[in-house]
Short mmCIF file of C-alpha atoms in Angstrom, two decimals:
data_model
loop_
_atom_site.label_atom_id
_atom_site.label_comp_id
_atom_site.label_asym_id
_atom_site.label_seq_id
_atom_site.Cartn_x
_atom_site.Cartn_y
_atom_site.Cartn_z
CA UNK R 139 -45.99 -58.10 169.31
CA UNK R 140 -47.05 -55.50 166.94
CA UNK R 141 -46.52 -51.99 168.42
CA UNK R 142 -48.50 -48.96 167.81
CA UNK R 143 -46.65 -46.18 166.40
CA UNK R 144 -46.77 -44.22 169.60
CA UNK R 145 -45.56 -47.49 171.48
CA UNK R 146 -42.79 -47.86 169.13
CA UNK R 147 -41.58 -44.18 169.68
CA UNK R 148 -41.66 -44.03 173.40
CA UNK R 149 -42.17 -47.49 174.91
CA UNK R 150 -38.48 -48.16 175.61
CA UNK R 151 -38.24 -45.09 177.70
CA UNK R 152 -40.17 -46.51 180.55
CA UNK R 153 -37.81 -49.17 181.14
CA UNK R 154 -34.65 -47.06 180.75
CA UNK R 155 -33.97 -46.44 184.29
CA UNK R 156 -34.09 -50.21 185.00
CA UNK R 157 -31.12 -50.92 182.62
CA UNK R 158 -29.24 -47.75 183.61
CA UNK R 159 -28.37 -48.63 187.02
CA UNK R 160 -24.90 -48.11 188.58
CA UNK R 161 -24.74 -51.79 189.50
CA UNK R 162 -25.18 -52.90 186.12
CA UNK R 163 -22.60 -50.38 184.84
CA UNK R 164 -20.10 -51.88 187.27
CA UNK R 165 -20.91 -55.55 186.31
CA UNK R 166 -19.26 -57.42 183.52
CA UNK R 167 -20.83 -56.57 180.26
CA UNK R 168 -23.17 -59.32 179.19
CA UNK R 169 -23.39 -60.50 175.63
CA UNK R 170 -26.64 -58.73 174.15
CA UNK R 171 -26.84 -60.85 171.04
CA UNK R 172 -29.36 -63.68 170.66
CA UNK R 173 -28.30 -67.09 171.36
CA UNK R 174 -26.70 -68.62 168.28
CA UNK R 175 -29.75 -70.86 167.51
CA UNK R 176 -32.23 -67.80 167.57
CA UNK R 177 -30.22 -65.60 165.31
CA UNK R 178 -32.10 -65.19 162.00
CA UNK R 179 -29.13 -64.91 159.76
CA UNK R 180 -25.59 -65.73 160.35
CA UNK R 181 -22.51 -64.89 158.25
CA UNK R 182 -18.97 -66.25 158.83
CA UNK R 183 -17.63 -63.07 157.18
CA UNK R 184 -19.47 -60.83 159.66
CA UNK R 185 -18.40 -62.89 162.61
CA UNK R 186 -14.72 -62.61 161.63
CA UNK R 187 -15.21 -59.01 161.16
CA UNK R 188 -16.53 -58.63 164.61
CA UNK R 189 -13.52 -60.32 165.95
CA UNK R 190 -10.97 -58.40 163.86
CA UNK R 191 -12.32 -54.98 164.61
CA UNK R 192 -13.04 -55.87 168.34
CA UNK R 193 -9.37 -56.52 168.77
CA UNK R 194 -8.67 -53.01 167.69
CA UNK R 195 -10.96 -51.28 170.27
CA UNK R 196 -9.17 -50.39 173.50
CA UNK R 197 -12.46 -49.13 175.23
CA UNK R 198 -14.30 -51.89 176.98
CA UNK R 199 -17.71 -50.53 176.61
CA UNK R 200 -17.31 -49.25 172.98
CA UNK R 201 -16.17 -52.75 172.11
CA UNK R 202 -19.15 -54.47 173.77
CA UNK R 203 -21.37 -51.93 172.04
CA UNK R 204 -19.84 -52.69 168.64
CA UNK R 205 -20.14 -56.49 169.06
CA UNK R 206 -23.86 -55.92 170.04
CA UNK R 207 -24.77 -53.54 167.37
CA UNK R 208 -22.88 -54.48 164.27
CA UNK R 209 -24.67 -57.85 163.70
CA UNK R 210 -28.01 -56.58 164.92
CA UNK R 211 -29.67 -56.56 161.52
CA UNK R 212 -28.72 -60.00 160.69
CA UNK R 213 -29.34 -61.35 164.19
CA UNK R 214 -32.87 -60.00 164.46
CA UNK R 215 -34.27 -58.45 161.35
CA UNK R 216 -33.79 -60.80 158.49
CA UNK R 217 -36.50 -63.12 157.19
CA UNK R 218 -35.11 -65.38 154.35
CA UNK R 219 -37.33 -67.28 152.04
CA UNK R 220 -37.66 -67.90 148.15
CA UNK R 221 -39.99 -66.44 145.43
CA UNK R 222 -40.03 -68.36 142.28
CA UNK R 223 -37.08 -70.39 143.45
CA UNK R 224 -35.01 -67.26 143.84
CA UNK R 225 -33.83 -65.66 147.08
CA UNK R 226 -36.17 -63.44 148.98
CA UNK R 227 -35.09 -61.37 152.02
CA UNK R 228 -37.50 -59.24 153.94
CA UNK R 229 -35.76 -56.97 156.30
CA UNK R 230 -37.71 -55.28 159.07
CA UNK R 231 -36.70 -52.07 160.66
CA UNK R 232 -36.61 -53.32 164.13
CA UNK R 233 -39.52 -52.85 166.46
CA UNK R 234 -41.95 -52.10 163.66
CA UNK R 235 -42.45 -55.35 161.77
CA UNK R 236 -42.30 -53.90 158.08
CA UNK R 237 -39.70 -53.22 155.51
CA UNK R 238 -38.70 -49.65 154.67
CA UNK R 239 -36.92 -49.27 151.54
CA UNK R 240 -34.55 -46.66 153.27
CA UNK R 241 -34.03 -48.54 156.32
CA UNK R 242 -33.36 -52.10 154.83
CA UNK R 243 -30.96 -50.59 152.28
CA UNK R 244 -29.00 -48.83 155.12
CA UNK R 245 -29.07 -51.80 157.28
CA UNK R 246 -27.20 -54.00 154.83
CA UNK R 247 -24.96 -51.41 153.66
CA UNK R 248 -22.17 -52.14 156.42
CA UNK R 249 -21.72 -55.51 155.18
CA UNK R 250 -20.98 -54.62 151.43
CA UNK R 251 -17.29 -54.95 151.92
CA UNK R 252 -17.66 -58.45 153.00
CA UNK R 253 -19.94 -59.85 150.22
CA UNK R 254 -17.24 -60.99 147.84
CA UNK R 255 -15.98 -63.56 150.31
CA UNK R 256 -19.22 -64.83 151.63
CA UNK R 257 -21.79 -66.67 149.51
CA UNK R 258 -24.60 -66.45 152.24
CA UNK R 259 -24.31 -62.72 152.29
CA UNK R 260 -24.50 -62.47 148.53
CA UNK R 261 -27.57 -64.51 148.75
CA UNK R 262 -29.02 -62.05 151.23
CA UNK R 263 -28.20 -59.13 148.97
CA UNK R 264 -29.84 -60.99 146.01
CA UNK R 265 -32.86 -61.59 148.17
CA UNK R 266 -33.28 -57.80 149.26
CA UNK R 267 -32.49 -56.44 145.99
CA UNK R 268 -35.35 -58.63 144.40
CA UNK R 269 -37.68 -57.68 147.31
CA UNK R 270 -37.18 -54.03 146.87
CA UNK R 271 -37.77 -54.36 143.13
CA UNK R 272 -41.00 -56.27 143.71
CA UNK R 273 -42.08 -53.66 146.30
CA UNK R 274 -41.25 -50.69 144.06
CA UNK R 275 -43.44 -52.34 141.26
CA UNK R 276 -46.48 -52.67 143.84
CA UNK R 277 -46.21 -48.78 144.48
CA UNK R 278 -43.42 -46.42 143.92
CA UNK R 279 -44.91 -43.88 146.20
CA UNK R 280 -44.88 -46.19 149.19
CA UNK R 281 -42.11 -46.12 151.80
CA UNK R 282 -42.93 -49.16 153.75
CA UNK R 283 -44.23 -52.75 152.80
CA UNK R 284 -45.70 -55.82 154.25
CA UNK R 285 -44.09 -59.23 154.24
CA UNK R 286 -47.10 -60.74 152.40
CA UNK R 287 -47.60 -58.76 149.26
CA UNK R 288 -51.30 -59.68 149.28
CA UNK R 289 -52.00 -58.31 152.81
CA UNK R 290 -53.33 -55.04 153.86
CA UNK R 291 -51.30 -52.88 156.22
CA UNK R 292 -51.21 -53.99 159.79
CA UNK R 293 -49.85 -50.48 161.05
CA UNK R 294 -52.70 -48.99 163.17
CA UNK R 295 -51.53 -45.50 162.26
CA UNK R 296 -51.80 -46.16 158.47
CA UNK R 297 -54.84 -48.29 158.00
CA UNK R 298 -57.32 -45.46 157.53
CA UNK R 299 -54.94 -43.12 155.49
CA UNK R 300 -56.72 -41.43 152.58
CA UNK R 301 -54.53 -42.43 149.73
CA UNK R 302 -54.38 -45.41 147.40
CA UNK R 303 -53.31 -48.12 149.82
CA UNK R 304 -52.62 -51.21 147.64
CA UNK R 305 -52.20 -54.69 149.15
CA UNK R 306 -48.58 -55.24 150.23
CA UNK R 307 -48.17 -51.45 151.21
CA UNK R 308 -47.63 -50.89 154.95
CA UNK R 309 -47.46 -47.11 154.54
CA UNK R 310 -47.67 -44.67 151.81
CA UNK R 311 -45.51 -41.69 152.56
CA UNK R 312 -43.98 -40.31 149.37
CA UNK R 313 -40.17 -39.63 150.12
CA UNK R 314 -37.57 -39.29 147.41
CA UNK R 315 -35.04 -41.23 149.51
CA UNK R 316 -37.20 -44.38 149.39
CA UNK R 317 -36.39 -44.73 145.76
CA UNK R 318 -32.79 -43.42 146.18
CA UNK R 319 -31.55 -46.03 148.77
CA UNK R 320 -32.25 -49.08 146.55
CA UNK R 321 -30.33 -47.47 143.76
CA UNK R 322 -27.48 -46.95 146.22
CA UNK R 323 -27.71 -50.61 147.43
CA UNK R 324 -27.58 -51.94 143.96
CA UNK R 325 -24.72 -49.85 143.11
CA UNK R 326 -22.89 -50.85 146.33
CA UNK R 327 -23.41 -54.48 145.50
CA UNK R 328 -22.29 -54.19 141.87
CA UNK R 329 -19.11 -52.35 142.72
CA UNK R 330 -18.23 -54.94 145.52
CA UNK R 331 -18.90 -57.99 143.38
CA UNK R 332 -19.49 -57.29 139.62
CA UNK R 333 -22.13 -59.89 139.96
CA UNK R 334 -24.97 -59.24 137.32
CA UNK R 335 -27.34 -61.70 138.76
CA UNK R 336 -29.64 -59.58 140.88
CA UNK R 337 -30.12 -57.07 138.03
CA UNK R 338 -32.80 -58.96 135.95
CA UNK R 339 -35.72 -57.52 133.97
CA UNK R 340 -37.71 -57.20 137.15
CA UNK R 341 -35.10 -54.92 138.64
CA UNK R 342 -34.81 -53.01 135.48
CA UNK R 343 -38.59 -52.45 135.29
CA UNK R 344 -38.42 -51.11 138.95
CA UNK R 345 -35.55 -48.80 138.14
CA UNK R 346 -37.57 -47.36 135.06
CA UNK R 347 -40.67 -46.94 137.19
CA UNK R 348 -38.61 -45.10 139.89
CA UNK R 349 -37.13 -42.66 137.28
CA UNK R 350 -40.67 -42.22 135.91
CA UNK R 351 -41.87 -41.43 139.47
CA UNK R 352 -39.18 -38.84 139.98
CA UNK R 353 -40.15 -37.17 136.73
CA UNK R 354 -43.85 -37.29 137.60
CA UNK R 355 -43.19 -35.58 140.74
CA UNK R 356 -41.10 -32.72 139.11
CA UNK R 357 -44.88 -31.75 138.44
CA UNK R 358 -44.27 -29.90 135.10
CA UNK R 359 -47.61 -31.00 133.96
CA UNK R 360 -49.77 -30.80 137.07
CA UNK R 361 -49.50 -32.32 140.59
CA UNK R 362 -49.72 -36.02 139.43
CA UNK R 363 -51.61 -38.78 141.03
CA UNK R 364 -50.05 -38.89 144.58
CA UNK R 365 -52.07 -37.45 147.46
CA UNK R 366 -52.02 -38.26 151.26
CA UNK R 367 -54.23 -37.39 154.16
CA UNK R 368 -54.11 -38.88 157.48
CA UNK R 369 -56.29 -37.97 160.56
CA UNK R 370 -53.71 -36.92 163.28
CA UNK R 371 -53.17 -34.35 165.87
CA UNK R 372 -49.80 -33.59 164.50
CA UNK R 373 -49.49 -31.70 161.12
CA UNK R 374 -46.27 -33.53 160.40
CA UNK R 375 -48.19 -36.68 159.74
CA UNK R 376 -50.42 -35.34 156.88
CA UNK R 377 -50.40 -33.23 153.59
CA UNK R 378 -52.07 -29.90 153.22
CA UNK R 379 -54.21 -28.64 150.27
CA UNK R 380 -56.44 -31.93 149.88
CA UNK R 381 -53.29 -34.09 150.29
CA UNK R 382 -51.03 -32.71 147.48
CA UNK R 383 -48.74 -30.79 149.68
CA UNK R 384 -47.80 -27.02 149.80
CA UNK R 385 -47.39 -25.37 146.41
CA UNK R 386 -44.28 -25.86 144.38
CA UNK R 387 -43.20 -23.98 141.23
CA UNK R 388 -42.04 -26.39 138.50
CA UNK R 389 -38.31 -25.58 138.20
CA UNK R 390 -36.73 -29.10 137.61
CA UNK R 391 -36.69 -30.20 141.30
CA UNK R 392 -38.45 -33.22 142.60
CA UNK R 393 -41.38 -32.49 144.71
CA UNK R 394 -41.37 -34.43 147.91
CA UNK R 395 -44.10 -35.21 150.34
CA UNK R 396 -42.23 -36.37 153.48
CA UNK R 397 -38.74 -36.28 154.89
CA UNK R 398 -36.76 -39.42 155.64
CA UNK R 399 -37.92 -38.93 159.19
CA UNK R 400 -41.33 -39.75 157.77
CA UNK R 401 -42.40 -36.12 158.69
CA UNK R 402 -44.18 -33.93 156.29
CA UNK R 403 -42.25 -31.37 154.23
CA UNK R 404 -43.05 -27.66 154.81
CA UNK R 405 -41.66 -26.61 151.45
CA UNK R 406 -41.75 -29.51 149.04
CA UNK R 407 -38.27 -29.39 147.43
CA UNK R 408 -36.40 -31.22 150.00
CA UNK R 409 -32.85 -30.22 149.13
CA UNK R 410 -30.74 -32.99 150.77
CA UNK R 411 -33.15 -35.73 149.08
CA UNK R 412 -32.72 -34.06 145.59
CA UNK R 413 -28.96 -33.82 146.06
CA UNK R 414 -29.16 -37.68 146.87
CA UNK R 415 -31.34 -38.30 143.79
CA UNK R 416 -28.58 -36.71 141.70
CA UNK R 417 -25.85 -39.18 143.16
CA UNK R 418 -28.31 -42.21 143.18
CA UNK R 419 -29.36 -41.69 139.71
CA UNK R 420 -25.87 -41.63 138.36
CA UNK R 421 -25.21 -44.80 140.46
CA UNK R 422 -28.14 -46.31 138.91
CA UNK R 423 -26.73 -45.54 135.36
CA UNK R 424 -23.46 -47.36 136.17
CA UNK R 425 -25.32 -50.55 137.25
CA UNK R 426 -27.65 -50.38 134.21
CA UNK R 427 -24.87 -50.07 131.78
CA UNK R 428 -22.41 -52.38 133.56
CA UNK R 429 -24.58 -55.13 134.81
CA UNK R 430 -27.14 -55.13 131.87
CA UNK R 431 -25.66 -53.28 129.01
CA UNK R 432 -28.86 -51.17 129.21
CA UNK R 433 -27.83 -47.95 127.61
CA UNK R 434 -31.16 -46.46 127.43
CA UNK R 435 -31.96 -46.91 131.05
CA UNK R 436 -28.44 -45.50 131.90
CA UNK R 437 -28.95 -42.48 129.64
CA UNK R 438 -32.42 -41.81 131.14
CA UNK R 439 -30.97 -41.87 134.73
CA UNK R 440 -28.05 -39.65 133.77
CA UNK R 441 -30.30 -37.16 131.95
CA UNK R 442 -32.64 -36.77 134.91
CA UNK R 443 -29.50 -36.41 137.29
CA UNK R 444 -28.05 -33.62 135.15
CA UNK R 445 -31.37 -31.78 134.96
CA UNK R 446 -32.02 -31.91 138.83
CA UNK R 447 -28.17 -30.83 139.48
CA UNK R 448 -28.83 -27.73 137.25
CA UNK R 449 -31.96 -26.94 139.25
CA UNK R 450 -30.19 -27.46 142.55
CA UNK R 451 -27.41 -25.01 141.44
CA UNK R 452 -30.03 -22.39 140.80
CA UNK R 453 -32.59 -22.87 143.46
CA UNK R 454 -31.06 -25.04 146.22
CA UNK R 455 -29.05 -22.41 148.14
CA UNK R 456 -29.99 -19.61 150.45
CA UNK R 457 -28.32 -16.97 152.74
CA UNK R 458 -28.43 -16.96 156.57
CA UNK R 459 -28.87 -13.74 158.49
CA UNK R 460 -25.24 -13.12 158.69
CA UNK R 461 -24.82 -13.46 154.83
CA UNK R 462 -23.40 -16.99 154.70
CA UNK R 463 -24.49 -18.99 151.68
CA UNK R 464 -25.54 -22.48 152.53
CA UNK R 465 -27.58 -25.32 151.21
CA UNK R 466 -31.19 -24.80 152.02
CA UNK R 467 -33.13 -27.68 153.73
CA UNK R 468 -36.34 -27.02 151.90
CA UNK R 469 -37.48 -24.59 149.19
CA UNK R 470 -40.60 -24.16 146.94
CA UNK R 471 -39.14 -22.77 143.78
CA UNK R 472 -41.01 -19.31 144.49
CA UNK R 473 -38.25 -17.86 146.64
CA UNK R 474 -39.28 -19.14 149.95
CA UNK R 475 -36.58 -21.28 151.80
CA UNK R 476 -36.15 -23.03 155.10
CA UNK R 477 -32.93 -23.58 156.98
CA UNK R 478 -32.94 -26.45 159.56
CA UNK R 479 -31.40 -29.89 159.65
CA UNK R 480 -32.85 -33.19 160.61
CA UNK R 481 -30.84 -36.04 161.90
CA UNK R 482 -32.43 -38.64 159.50
CA UNK R 483 -30.20 -39.22 156.31
CA UNK R 484 -30.38 -37.66 153.65
CA UNK R 485 -29.82 -34.53 155.78
CA UNK R 486 -27.73 -31.47 155.14
CA UNK R 487 -25.02 -32.53 157.55
CA UNK R 488 -25.04 -36.01 155.88
CA UNK R 489 -24.28 -34.98 152.38
CA UNK R 490 -20.58 -35.68 152.56
CA UNK R 491 -21.19 -39.12 154.11
CA UNK R 492 -23.71 -40.07 151.40
CA UNK R 493 -21.01 -38.78 148.67
CA UNK R 494 -23.34 -35.96 147.37
CA UNK R 495 -20.73 -33.48 147.93
CA UNK R 496 -16.88 -33.58 148.65
CA UNK R 497 -15.98 -33.46 152.29
CA UNK R 498 -13.76 -30.47 151.63
CA UNK R 499 -16.40 -28.41 149.66
CA UNK R 500 -16.69 -24.92 151.24
CA UNK R 501 -20.42 -24.68 150.75
CA UNK R 502 -21.15 -27.97 152.54
CA UNK R 503 -18.67 -27.13 155.13
CA UNK R 504 -20.63 -23.86 155.82
CA UNK R 505 -23.93 -25.62 155.87
CA UNK R 506 -22.72 -28.38 158.25
CA UNK R 507 -21.36 -25.76 160.68
CA UNK R 508 -24.60 -24.06 160.59
CA UNK R 509 -26.64 -27.15 161.25
CA UNK R 510 -24.60 -27.88 164.19
CA UNK R 511 -25.29 -24.51 165.93
CA UNK R 512 -28.00 -22.18 166.79
CA UNK R 513 -28.99 -21.55 163.27
CA UNK R 514 -30.69 -24.96 163.36
CA UNK R 515 -33.85 -25.04 165.40
CA UNK R 516 -33.31 -28.83 165.88
CA UNK R 517 -29.80 -28.55 167.33
CA UNK R 518 -29.86 -29.60 170.92
CA UNK R 519 -27.12 -29.19 173.64
CA UNK R 520 -27.53 -30.36 177.29
CA UNK R 521 -25.80 -32.24 180.04
CA UNK R 522 -25.95 -35.59 178.19
CA UNK R 523 -24.48 -34.32 175.04
CA UNK R 524 -25.02 -32.23 171.86
CA UNK R 525 -26.45 -33.10 168.50
CA UNK R 526 -29.17 -32.75 165.88
CA UNK R 527 -32.76 -34.08 166.45
CA UNK R 528 -35.92 -33.28 164.40
CA UNK R 529 -39.67 -32.76 164.81
CA UNK R 530 -40.24 -36.55 164.72
CA UNK R 531 -39.42 -37.16 168.48
CA UNK R 532 -39.83 -33.75 169.49
CA UNK R 533 -37.58 -30.96 171.27
CA UNK R 534 -34.61 -31.73 173.35
CA UNK R 535 -34.36 -35.19 171.73
CA UNK R 536 -30.99 -35.96 170.20
CA UNK R 537 -30.53 -38.46 167.58
CA UNK R 538 -27.52 -40.53 167.86
CA UNK R 539 -27.48 -40.88 164.21
CA UNK R 540 -26.47 -37.30 163.80
CA UNK R 541 -23.33 -37.89 165.97
CA UNK R 542 -22.42 -41.07 163.93
CA UNK R 543 -22.89 -39.18 160.68
CA UNK R 544 -20.62 -36.43 162.07
CA UNK R 545 -17.79 -38.63 162.95
CA UNK R 546 -18.20 -40.43 159.39
CA UNK R 547 -17.90 -36.89 157.85
CA UNK R 548 -15.06 -35.48 159.80
CA UNK R 549 -11.12 -35.48 159.67
CA UNK R 550 -10.76 -33.91 163.09
CA UNK R 551 -9.61 -36.51 165.58
CA UNK R 552 -10.95 -34.31 168.45
CA UNK R 553 -14.44 -34.12 166.88
CA UNK R 554 -14.55 -37.92 166.17
CA UNK R 555 -13.47 -38.66 169.72
CA UNK R 556 -16.18 -36.55 171.07
CA UNK R 557 -18.79 -38.20 169.05
CA UNK R 558 -17.55 -41.66 170.13
CA UNK R 559 -17.65 -40.58 173.79
CA UNK R 560 -21.09 -39.15 173.65
CA UNK R 561 -22.28 -42.32 171.87
CA UNK R 562 -20.60 -44.70 174.28
CA UNK R 563 -22.24 -42.70 177.41
CA UNK R 564 -25.82 -42.21 176.01
CA UNK R 565 -26.79 -45.88 175.54
CA UNK R 566 -28.44 -46.04 178.92
CA UNK R 567 -26.22 -49.04 179.53
CA UNK R 568 -28.37 -51.32 176.97
CA UNK R 569 -25.43 -51.79 174.67
CA UNK R 570 -27.31 -50.50 171.69
CA UNK R 571 -27.98 -47.23 169.84
CA UNK R 572 -31.30 -45.67 170.26
CA UNK R 573 -33.39 -43.57 167.97
CA UNK R 574 -33.05 -40.53 170.33
CA UNK R 575 -32.05 -39.58 173.76
CA UNK R 576 -32.91 -36.61 176.06
CA UNK R 577 -30.27 -33.96 175.93
CA UNK R 578 -30.03 -33.79 179.69
CA UNK R 579 -30.83 -37.39 180.57
CA UNK R 580 -29.94 -40.32 178.34
CA UNK R 581 -32.00 -42.70 180.40
CA UNK R 582 -34.84 -41.21 178.55
CA UNK R 583 -34.63 -42.61 175.15
CA UNK R 584 -36.84 -43.74 172.17
CA UNK R 585 -36.78 -47.02 170.38
CA UNK R 586 -34.71 -49.80 172.08
CA UNK R 587 -34.52 -51.74 168.84
CA UNK R 588 -33.64 -49.49 165.81
CA UNK R 589 -31.62 -51.53 163.56
CA UNK R 590 -30.56 -48.83 161.10
CA UNK R 591 -28.96 -46.77 163.84
CA UNK R 592 -27.14 -49.97 165.21
CA UNK R 593 -25.85 -50.80 161.74
CA UNK R 594 -24.56 -47.32 161.19
CA UNK R 595 -22.82 -47.39 164.46
CA UNK R 596 -21.04 -50.52 163.48
CA UNK R 597 -20.23 -49.10 159.99
CA UNK R 598 -18.52 -45.99 161.74
CA UNK R 599 -16.41 -48.41 164.03
CA UNK R 600 -15.48 -50.57 160.99
CA UNK R 601 -14.31 -47.41 159.05
CA UNK R 602 -12.34 -45.99 161.82
CA UNK R 603 -10.74 -49.35 162.44
CA UNK R 604 -9.52 -49.44 158.79
CA UNK R 605 -8.63 -45.67 158.52
CA UNK R 606 -7.91 -44.21 161.92
CA UNK R 607 -7.06 -47.20 164.33
CA UNK R 608 -5.38 -44.94 166.68
CA UNK R 609 -8.53 -43.28 167.60
CA UNK R 610 -9.84 -46.52 168.92
CA UNK R 611 -6.87 -47.97 170.69
CA UNK R 612 -7.35 -46.10 174.11
CA UNK R 613 -10.17 -45.96 176.64
CA UNK R 614 -12.15 -42.84 175.89
#
């Protein structure tokens, strides 16, 4: 069944009370994975990893959630085929049956450390890297794509968008991170395997187009070709000024239409996304040089990264009311700046997790502390927990993703343990990680099937099992 956007966001909440009953909580915890024959993709390495890590988790419910969540992408979202005799992997985001460049990359990232010893996983990564390259070559400004590259969008909320909707495009919201995440995935695969096979001429063409699109959206010579308008009762769903977005002064930063939440930017220089672009471009340079010996592509990526980094140093910071200097969330190059944070990554609080900054960097530590407090209008605290949300799902709605990223970015055992406990206690007894939960009642949640969040939770547990096993040994 294809859900409308509204149904995808709130449809799961109506049934939450049914799955959160005390009777279920007291019963033996059921396996929530599909039967083996119904799983869309299986990996022996992933199954071994589930067993290995589960044995280290002392809390029964946390162990159950890990076993449900970690393989969720493979179990439910992967559609394997071939194109011209080569692997093709279409990875949907969950309850919306389309491929997001961001989500699909993040969904496979938790398995990167296993690819060297699993040929099936390598085939999956080959297939997704190829699919992403073909998608970018269809339209580098699109964020989501159809499985059939000749099909028109089947997303009800996108079919009448006033933009250049090409066949194969599901949604065309220009988001910097949509091009960063495939660079990050390619680098992760190359570092794990030193396998050059996925990095063919088509991949290089998509990489060159990605760099060209970033340069085009520096808007040094005008606004460029991208514009986007949508008829909606929410201003976060469209772009002002005839679809080109609010003004930005050309300063070397990359102009962005939408945040990784798919919400419109207020000021068009989204600082977390620009910081991510610097890191991703440098990772692209490593792959271009190492896997292809393409010095020109590597140099182009490195040069743009250096230019954006210089602009970030000059324009990416701001001061809060108390005088603390922090990274801004968005700026416009004219001197206007916005401080907030949104749970979707790249976020300010997720910069260390992404490797854009050092975890010990004082500027980032001040920024994260401000994001997790009253300086951030989207920091929420209630009876069910505390965390960061965003405009996408509305006020009072905490994204578990923010808690996972905080745990992945912290060296403080008390902070990590508190995040684990909140995550365990806010699943509404479904065994999965949701998009959001209400700050006072976790039975009110959005998106029962959100594979990115499930995978990120699994990634966190695996990392803790490897680096801080004592934190997982006891019941929370």
